[in-house]
Structures are given as structure tokens and as C-alpha cells.
Amino acid sequence: MTKRTSAKYKIDRRMGENIWGRAKSPVNRREYGPGQHGQRRKGKMSDFGLQLRAKQKLKGYYGDLTEKQFKRIFAEAARVKGDTGENLIGLLERRLDAVVYRAKFVPTVFAARQFVNHGHVTVNGKRVNIPSYRVKEGDVIAVRDKSKQLAVVLESVQLAERDVPDYIEADHSKMVASFVRTPGLSDVPYPVMMEPNLVIEYYAQN
């Protein structure tokens, strides 16, 4: 088990929220934080604390990205015209691992990264093994023929706990999806509230 795969359970507990909406999340059993002091009453969080938490939650949701990766995406979102928060969400959702997860080819964001890394995915017919590869509108993402019968793929398609959002068209009989358009915050089916505006405030002050 990779460090990041085991991290997904810690992230839920640390945030006190089931950020992927998974049935097996430890938060469904205990709503307090990890460790011996997890049950202490929480004081009111400072503005900085709220901003930091919003950043950690968003960063964690996409497979616990490194600070360097996340900051680079944020800087790009700030450079592009328009609302920085909406741009940030759009850039994160255009990551190939995020699209593979959204299309329900795999059950988790962490599995999506590994799936892409191991060369199971093509974009417009060409094999791509870089999870951070940025998908464009109209791109066709497919599971390679020899990978379609993998247990992780068959299991994921049956998952009832989430649906494919409308900015992705997926055909599970062929294991092909197309990226229709770049979504905004309100289009993305986050199981918990994400606050990119607080992420902007965090980076503006730090």
C-alpha cells in the first residue's frame, strides 16, 4: 500500500468529513479527529485555520497533491482571465486522473492515479501515463482493451454511491468517455462543500 493510499483514511478523519462520500469512510463511524486528543471539544477556528483547512481539503480530495503541485495549479488559475476559484476547480477537474475517476473507471482518486501511471488509459487513441496530464474539451479517454477486465474496473462501474457528472459522457459498455466541457464549482459533485474562495485568501496572505 502506498503512502498516499493509506493517507486517504487519515485525510477524512483529519478533516472530520467524508470528503469522497465513501461508504467505508472512518468518519461514518466517528466524527472526531484521529489520535488520543481527537475527542476534545473544538474551539472556534481562526480565519487562517479555515483557509488552511479549505486548501487541505481540496488538495486532499484530488489524491493528496503535493503543495508544490497544488500551488502551481493555483498560480495558473490566478493568471487566467475570469474567477480564480472557478478556474482552479476547472484545472483540477481537467487532470487525467480526475477524469478517469469521474468517469467511474476506477473507485477512488488514488486508484485513478495508479491506473493512469500503469499505462491503462489512452487519450485520443494514444497511451498517456501522466496523472496530471491536462485533458481538453472534446478529448476521448478510454481504458485500453487489455485492461477492461481488471477487477478494479469491473467493481467501479457497479458503484452506486456516485454518478458520472454531465460534463463527462461515459459509455461503460465500451469503457470510453469524452470530456464535454470544463466545469465550474457548482457542476462538480463534491460530497462536501469546497471553498476555493478561502484557498484564494490563503495564498493571498501567505
PDB file of C-alpha atoms in Angstrom:
ATOM      1  CA  MET A   1       0.000   0.000   0.000  1.00  0.00           C
ATOM      2  CA  THR A   2       1.447   3.349  -0.984  1.00  0.00           C
ATOM      3  CA  LYS A   3       1.773   6.219   1.450  1.00  0.00           C
ATOM      4  CA  ARG A   4      -0.941   8.105  -0.413  1.00  0.00           C
ATOM      5  CA  THR A   5      -3.358   5.177  -0.469  1.00  0.00           C
ATOM      6  CA  SER A   6      -3.171   4.816   3.310  1.00  0.00           C
ATOM      7  CA  ALA A   7      -3.422   8.610   3.598  1.00  0.00           C
ATOM      8  CA  LYS A   8      -6.968   8.693   2.227  1.00  0.00           C
ATOM      9  CA  TYR A   9      -8.357   7.374   5.524  1.00  0.00           C
ATOM     10  CA  LYS A  10      -6.326   9.872   7.552  1.00  0.00           C
ATOM     11  CA  ILE A  11      -7.499  12.800   5.408  1.00  0.00           C
ATOM     12  CA  ASP A  12     -11.174  12.031   6.119  1.00  0.00           C
ATOM     13  CA  ARG A  13     -10.531  11.778   9.852  1.00  0.00           C
ATOM     14  CA  ARG A  14      -8.343  14.889   9.963  1.00  0.00           C
ATOM     15  CA  MET A  15     -10.976  16.952   8.161  1.00  0.00           C
ATOM     16  CA  GLY A  16     -13.789  15.389  10.174  1.00  0.00           C
ATOM     17  CA  GLU A  17     -15.683  14.992   6.900  1.00  0.00           C
ATOM     18  CA  ASN A  18     -16.290  12.193   4.426  1.00  0.00           C
ATOM     19  CA  ILE A  19     -14.748  14.187   1.559  1.00  0.00           C
ATOM     20  CA  TRP A  20     -15.253  11.491  -1.105  1.00  0.00           C
ATOM     21  CA  GLY A  21     -18.682  10.360   0.126  1.00  0.00           C
ATOM     22  CA  ARG A  22     -17.463   6.770   0.524  1.00  0.00           C
ATOM     23  CA  ALA A  23     -19.482   4.226   2.479  1.00  0.00           C
ATOM     24  CA  LYS A  24     -16.308   2.926   4.189  1.00  0.00           C
ATOM     25  CA  SER A  25     -15.062   6.281   5.441  1.00  0.00           C
ATOM     26  CA  PRO A  26     -13.998   6.171   9.126  1.00  0.00           C
ATOM     27  CA  VAL A  27     -15.904   9.447   9.637  1.00  0.00           C
ATOM     28  CA  ASN A  28     -19.137   7.491   9.192  1.00  0.00           C
ATOM     29  CA  ARG A  29     -18.252   5.723  12.443  1.00  0.00           C
ATOM     30  CA  ARG A  30     -16.519   8.520  14.365  1.00  0.00           C
ATOM     31  CA  GLU A  31     -16.855  12.194  13.686  1.00  0.00           C
ATOM     32  CA  TYR A  32     -13.915  13.239  15.850  1.00  0.00           C
ATOM     33  CA  GLY A  33     -10.306  13.562  14.737  1.00  0.00           C
ATOM     34  CA  PRO A  34      -7.588  10.908  14.929  1.00  0.00           C
ATOM     35  CA  GLY A  35      -5.304  10.355  17.920  1.00  0.00           C
ATOM     36  CA  GLN A  36      -5.736  10.480  21.674  1.00  0.00           C
ATOM     37  CA  HIS A  37      -6.868  14.112  21.679  1.00  0.00           C
ATOM     38  CA  GLY A  38      -9.362  13.686  18.842  1.00  0.00           C
ATOM     39  CA  GLN A  39     -12.415  13.863  21.087  1.00  0.00           C
ATOM     40  CA  ARG A  40     -11.584  17.187  22.694  1.00  0.00           C
ATOM     41  CA  ARG A  41     -14.063  19.953  22.099  1.00  0.00           C
ATOM     42  CA  LYS A  42     -13.018  22.043  19.155  1.00  0.00           C
ATOM     43  CA  GLY A  43     -12.617  25.765  19.698  1.00  0.00           C
ATOM     44  CA  LYS A  44     -13.659  28.313  17.101  1.00  0.00           C
ATOM     45  CA  MET A  45     -11.280  28.178  14.167  1.00  0.00           C
ATOM     46  CA  SER A  46      -9.361  31.309  13.136  1.00  0.00           C
ATOM     47  CA  ASP A  47      -9.665  32.762   9.620  1.00  0.00           C
ATOM     48  CA  PHE A  48      -6.226  31.322   8.844  1.00  0.00           C
ATOM     49  CA  GLY A  49      -7.342  27.916  10.162  1.00  0.00           C
ATOM     50  CA  LEU A  50     -10.436  27.961   7.953  1.00  0.00           C
ATOM     51  CA  GLN A  51      -8.396  28.952   4.904  1.00  0.00           C
ATOM     52  CA  LEU A  52      -5.755  26.291   5.572  1.00  0.00           C
ATOM     53  CA  ARG A  53      -8.416  23.640   6.064  1.00  0.00           C
ATOM     54  CA  ALA A  54     -10.168  24.616   2.803  1.00  0.00           C
ATOM     55  CA  LYS A  55      -6.841  24.264   0.968  1.00  0.00           C
ATOM     56  CA  GLN A  56      -6.032  20.902   2.600  1.00  0.00           C
ATOM     57  CA  LYS A  57      -9.498  19.572   1.835  1.00  0.00           C
ATOM     58  CA  LEU A  58      -9.328  20.499  -1.859  1.00  0.00           C
ATOM     59  CA  LYS A  59      -5.728  19.294  -2.165  1.00  0.00           C
ATOM     60  CA  GLY A  60      -6.585  16.053  -0.365  1.00  0.00           C
ATOM     61  CA  TYR A  61      -9.667  15.400  -2.482  1.00  0.00           C
ATOM     62  CA  TYR A  62      -7.582  15.177  -5.678  1.00  0.00           C
ATOM     63  CA  GLY A  63      -5.351  12.455  -4.275  1.00  0.00           C
ATOM     64  CA  ASP A  64      -3.425  14.479  -1.704  1.00  0.00           C
ATOM     65  CA  LEU A  65      -1.460  16.544  -4.228  1.00  0.00           C
ATOM     66  CA  THR A  66       1.867  17.918  -3.058  1.00  0.00           C
ATOM     67  CA  GLU A  67       1.971  21.572  -2.024  1.00  0.00           C
ATOM     68  CA  LYS A  68       4.263  22.305  -4.991  1.00  0.00           C
ATOM     69  CA  GLN A  69       1.804  20.758  -7.492  1.00  0.00           C
ATOM     70  CA  PHE A  70      -1.191  22.491  -5.951  1.00  0.00           C
ATOM     71  CA  LYS A  71       0.488  25.886  -5.766  1.00  0.00           C
ATOM     72  CA  ARG A  72       1.486  25.619  -9.430  1.00  0.00           C
ATOM     73  CA  ILE A  73      -2.135  24.890 -10.441  1.00  0.00           C
ATOM     74  CA  PHE A  74      -3.329  27.783  -8.272  1.00  0.00           C
ATOM     75  CA  ALA A  75      -0.806  30.176  -9.849  1.00  0.00           C
ATOM     76  CA  GLU A  76      -2.053  29.185 -13.294  1.00  0.00           C
ATOM     77  CA  ALA A  77      -5.695  29.683 -12.218  1.00  0.00           C
ATOM     78  CA  ALA A  78      -4.810  33.179 -10.985  1.00  0.00           C
ATOM     79  CA  ARG A  79      -3.133  34.073 -14.318  1.00  0.00           C
ATOM     80  CA  VAL A  80      -6.090  33.074 -16.487  1.00  0.00           C
ATOM     81  CA  LYS A  81      -8.924  35.556 -17.073  1.00  0.00           C
ATOM     82  CA  GLY A  82     -12.063  35.124 -15.004  1.00  0.00           C
ATOM     83  CA  ASP A  83     -12.858  33.966 -11.481  1.00  0.00           C
ATOM     84  CA  THR A  84      -9.744  32.394  -9.919  1.00  0.00           C
ATOM     85  CA  GLY A  85     -11.774  29.960  -7.781  1.00  0.00           C
ATOM     86  CA  GLU A  86     -13.741  28.691 -10.779  1.00  0.00           C
ATOM     87  CA  ASN A  87     -10.532  28.471 -12.833  1.00  0.00           C
ATOM     88  CA  LEU A  88      -8.874  26.444 -10.056  1.00  0.00           C
ATOM     89  CA  ILE A  89     -11.713  23.909  -9.961  1.00  0.00           C
ATOM     90  CA  GLY A  90     -11.702  23.713 -13.781  1.00  0.00           C
ATOM     91  CA  LEU A  91      -7.956  22.996 -13.899  1.00  0.00           C
ATOM     92  CA  LEU A  92      -8.204  20.330 -11.179  1.00  0.00           C
ATOM     93  CA  GLU A  93     -11.101  18.621 -12.964  1.00  0.00           C
ATOM     94  CA  ARG A  94      -9.131  18.562 -16.220  1.00  0.00           C
ATOM     95  CA  ARG A  95      -6.415  16.373 -14.701  1.00  0.00           C
ATOM     96  CA  LEU A  96      -6.470  12.974 -16.402  1.00  0.00           C
ATOM     97  CA  ASP A  97      -6.664  11.093 -13.079  1.00  0.00           C
ATOM     98  CA  ALA A  98      -9.684  13.222 -12.072  1.00  0.00           C
ATOM     99  CA  VAL A  99     -11.447  12.481 -15.386  1.00  0.00           C
ATOM    100  CA  VAL A 100     -10.759   8.730 -15.043  1.00  0.00           C
ATOM    101  CA  TYR A 101     -12.260   8.882 -11.535  1.00  0.00           C
ATOM    102  CA  ARG A 102     -15.274  10.961 -12.626  1.00  0.00           C
ATOM    103  CA  ALA A 103     -15.970   8.544 -15.497  1.00  0.00           C
ATOM    104  CA  LYS A 104     -16.187   5.745 -12.884  1.00  0.00           C
ATOM    105  CA  PHE A 105     -13.443   3.674 -14.499  1.00  0.00           C
ATOM    106  CA  VAL A 106     -11.927   3.233 -11.011  1.00  0.00           C
ATOM    107  CA  PRO A 107     -13.397   3.528  -7.476  1.00  0.00           C
ATOM    108  CA  THR A 108     -11.112   6.221  -5.958  1.00  0.00           C
ATOM    109  CA  VAL A 109      -8.953   9.192  -6.940  1.00  0.00           C
ATOM    110  CA  PHE A 110      -5.932   7.317  -5.568  1.00  0.00           C
ATOM    111  CA  ALA A 111      -6.725   4.302  -7.752  1.00  0.00           C
ATOM    112  CA  ALA A 112      -7.109   6.642 -10.742  1.00  0.00           C
ATOM    113  CA  ARG A 113      -3.573   7.958 -10.317  1.00  0.00           C
ATOM    114  CA  GLN A 114      -2.178   4.430 -10.135  1.00  0.00           C
ATOM    115  CA  PHE A 115      -4.340   3.291 -13.071  1.00  0.00           C
ATOM    116  CA  VAL A 116      -3.007   6.088 -15.294  1.00  0.00           C
ATOM    117  CA  ASN A 117       0.567   5.572 -14.049  1.00  0.00           C
ATOM    118  CA  HIS A 118       0.449   1.919 -15.025  1.00  0.00           C
ATOM    119  CA  GLY A 119      -0.489   2.755 -18.606  1.00  0.00           C
ATOM    120  CA  HIS A 120      -4.102   1.520 -18.654  1.00  0.00           C
ATOM    121  CA  VAL A 121      -5.510   4.693 -20.251  1.00  0.00           C
ATOM    122  CA  THR A 122      -5.452   6.328 -23.685  1.00  0.00           C
ATOM    123  CA  VAL A 123      -6.337   9.885 -24.683  1.00  0.00           C
ATOM    124  CA  ASN A 124      -7.482  10.238 -28.307  1.00  0.00           C
ATOM    125  CA  GLY A 125      -6.051   6.778 -29.001  1.00  0.00           C
ATOM    126  CA  LYS A 126      -2.579   7.491 -27.552  1.00  0.00           C
ATOM    127  CA  ARG A 127      -1.407   5.941 -24.312  1.00  0.00           C
ATOM    128  CA  VAL A 128      -0.848   8.523 -21.560  1.00  0.00           C
ATOM    129  CA  ASN A 129       0.669   7.557 -18.199  1.00  0.00           C
ATOM    130  CA  ILE A 130       0.892  11.012 -16.561  1.00  0.00           C
ATOM    131  CA  PRO A 131      -1.907  11.532 -13.978  1.00  0.00           C
ATOM    132  CA  SER A 132      -1.537  15.334 -14.133  1.00  0.00           C
ATOM    133  CA  TYR A 133      -1.949  15.360 -17.956  1.00  0.00           C
ATOM    134  CA  ARG A 134      -4.476  18.072 -18.780  1.00  0.00           C
ATOM    135  CA  VAL A 135      -7.475  16.943 -20.785  1.00  0.00           C
ATOM    136  CA  LYS A 136      -9.066  19.343 -23.294  1.00  0.00           C
ATOM    137  CA  GLU A 137     -12.722  19.701 -24.248  1.00  0.00           C
ATOM    138  CA  GLY A 138     -13.597  17.057 -26.820  1.00  0.00           C
ATOM    139  CA  ASP A 139     -10.815  14.657 -25.779  1.00  0.00           C
ATOM    140  CA  VAL A 140     -11.739  10.969 -25.736  1.00  0.00           C
ATOM    141  CA  ILE A 141     -10.437   8.991 -22.766  1.00  0.00           C
ATOM    142  CA  ALA A 142     -10.541   5.197 -22.918  1.00  0.00           C
ATOM    143  CA  VAL A 143      -9.471   2.166 -20.928  1.00  0.00           C
ATOM    144  CA  ARG A 144      -7.077   0.045 -23.002  1.00  0.00           C
ATOM    145  CA  ASP A 145      -8.561  -3.233 -24.306  1.00  0.00           C
ATOM    146  CA  LYS A 146      -6.324  -5.472 -22.218  1.00  0.00           C
ATOM    147  CA  SER A 147      -7.249  -3.533 -19.042  1.00  0.00           C
ATOM    148  CA  LYS A 148     -11.066  -3.622 -19.388  1.00  0.00           C
ATOM    149  CA  GLN A 149     -11.462  -6.858 -17.436  1.00  0.00           C
ATOM    150  CA  LEU A 150      -9.397  -5.748 -14.445  1.00  0.00           C
ATOM    151  CA  ALA A 151     -11.278  -6.276 -11.155  1.00  0.00           C
ATOM    152  CA  VAL A 152     -10.844  -2.632 -10.147  1.00  0.00           C
ATOM    153  CA  VAL A 153     -12.623  -1.507 -13.350  1.00  0.00           C
ATOM    154  CA  LEU A 154     -15.478  -4.010 -13.141  1.00  0.00           C
ATOM    155  CA  GLU A 155     -16.048  -3.167  -9.469  1.00  0.00           C
ATOM    156  CA  SER A 156     -16.049   0.591 -10.066  1.00  0.00           C
ATOM    157  CA  VAL A 157     -18.674   0.589 -12.824  1.00  0.00           C
ATOM    158  CA  GLN A 158     -21.105  -1.108 -10.391  1.00  0.00           C
ATOM    159  CA  LEU A 159     -20.637   1.520  -7.650  1.00  0.00           C
ATOM    160  CA  ALA A 160     -23.954   3.089  -6.752  1.00  0.00           C
ATOM    161  CA  GLU A 161     -22.542   5.779  -4.459  1.00  0.00           C
ATOM    162  CA  ARG A 162     -21.720   8.239  -7.243  1.00  0.00           C
ATOM    163  CA  ASP A 163     -22.865   9.193 -10.738  1.00  0.00           C
ATOM    164  CA  VAL A 164     -20.942  10.435 -13.772  1.00  0.00           C
ATOM    165  CA  PRO A 165     -21.355  14.258 -13.930  1.00  0.00           C
ATOM    166  CA  ASP A 166     -22.852  15.842 -17.054  1.00  0.00           C
ATOM    167  CA  TYR A 167     -19.581  17.404 -18.250  1.00  0.00           C
ATOM    168  CA  ILE A 168     -18.310  13.900 -18.985  1.00  0.00           C
ATOM    169  CA  GLU A 169     -20.036  11.429 -21.300  1.00  0.00           C
ATOM    170  CA  ALA A 170     -19.168   7.840 -20.396  1.00  0.00           C
ATOM    171  CA  ASP A 171     -20.026   4.601 -22.163  1.00  0.00           C
ATOM    172  CA  HIS A 172     -19.268   1.787 -19.722  1.00  0.00           C
ATOM    173  CA  SER A 173     -20.015  -0.939 -22.271  1.00  0.00           C
ATOM    174  CA  LYS A 174     -17.009   0.292 -24.281  1.00  0.00           C
ATOM    175  CA  MET A 175     -15.128   1.881 -21.319  1.00  0.00           C
ATOM    176  CA  VAL A 176     -14.813   5.154 -23.228  1.00  0.00           C
ATOM    177  CA  ALA A 177     -15.515   8.689 -22.014  1.00  0.00           C
ATOM    178  CA  SER A 178     -15.371  12.115 -23.598  1.00  0.00           C
ATOM    179  CA  PHE A 179     -14.640  15.357 -21.788  1.00  0.00           C
ATOM    180  CA  VAL A 180     -17.520  17.573 -22.881  1.00  0.00           C
ATOM    181  CA  ARG A 181     -16.689  20.851 -21.143  1.00  0.00           C
ATOM    182  CA  THR A 182     -14.691  22.379 -18.319  1.00  0.00           C
ATOM    183  CA  PRO A 183     -16.922  22.500 -15.234  1.00  0.00           C
ATOM    184  CA  GLY A 184     -17.423  25.273 -12.696  1.00  0.00           C
ATOM    185  CA  LEU A 185     -17.681  24.756  -8.942  1.00  0.00           C
ATOM    186  CA  SER A 186     -21.463  24.215  -8.999  1.00  0.00           C
ATOM    187  CA  ASP A 187     -21.121  21.470 -11.658  1.00  0.00           C
ATOM    188  CA  VAL A 188     -18.735  19.276  -9.671  1.00  0.00           C
ATOM    189  CA  PRO A 189     -20.400  16.597  -7.498  1.00  0.00           C
ATOM    190  CA  TYR A 190     -18.359  17.121  -4.334  1.00  0.00           C
ATOM    191  CA  PRO A 191     -19.894  15.189  -1.401  1.00  0.00           C
ATOM    192  CA  VAL A 192     -18.838  18.028   0.926  1.00  0.00           C
ATOM    193  CA  MET A 193     -18.672  21.790   0.473  1.00  0.00           C
ATOM    194  CA  MET A 194     -15.479  23.005  -1.178  1.00  0.00           C
ATOM    195  CA  GLU A 195     -14.481  26.643  -0.705  1.00  0.00           C
ATOM    196  CA  PRO A 196     -11.977  27.752  -3.360  1.00  0.00           C
ATOM    197  CA  ASN A 197     -12.568  31.375  -2.277  1.00  0.00           C
ATOM    198  CA  LEU A 198     -10.866  30.539   1.056  1.00  0.00           C
ATOM    199  CA  VAL A 199      -7.981  28.918  -0.840  1.00  0.00           C
ATOM    200  CA  ILE A 200      -7.515  32.211  -2.735  1.00  0.00           C
ATOM    201  CA  GLU A 201      -7.490  34.109   0.566  1.00  0.00           C
ATOM    202  CA  TYR A 202      -4.933  31.654   1.975  1.00  0.00           C
ATOM    203  CA  TYR A 203      -2.473  32.199  -0.872  1.00  0.00           C
ATOM    204  CA  ALA A 204      -3.116  35.974  -0.910  1.00  0.00           C
ATOM    205  CA  GLN A 205      -1.954  36.200   2.701  1.00  0.00           C
ATOM    206  CA  ASN A 206       0.824  33.603   2.758  1.00  0.00           C
TER     207      ASN A 206
END
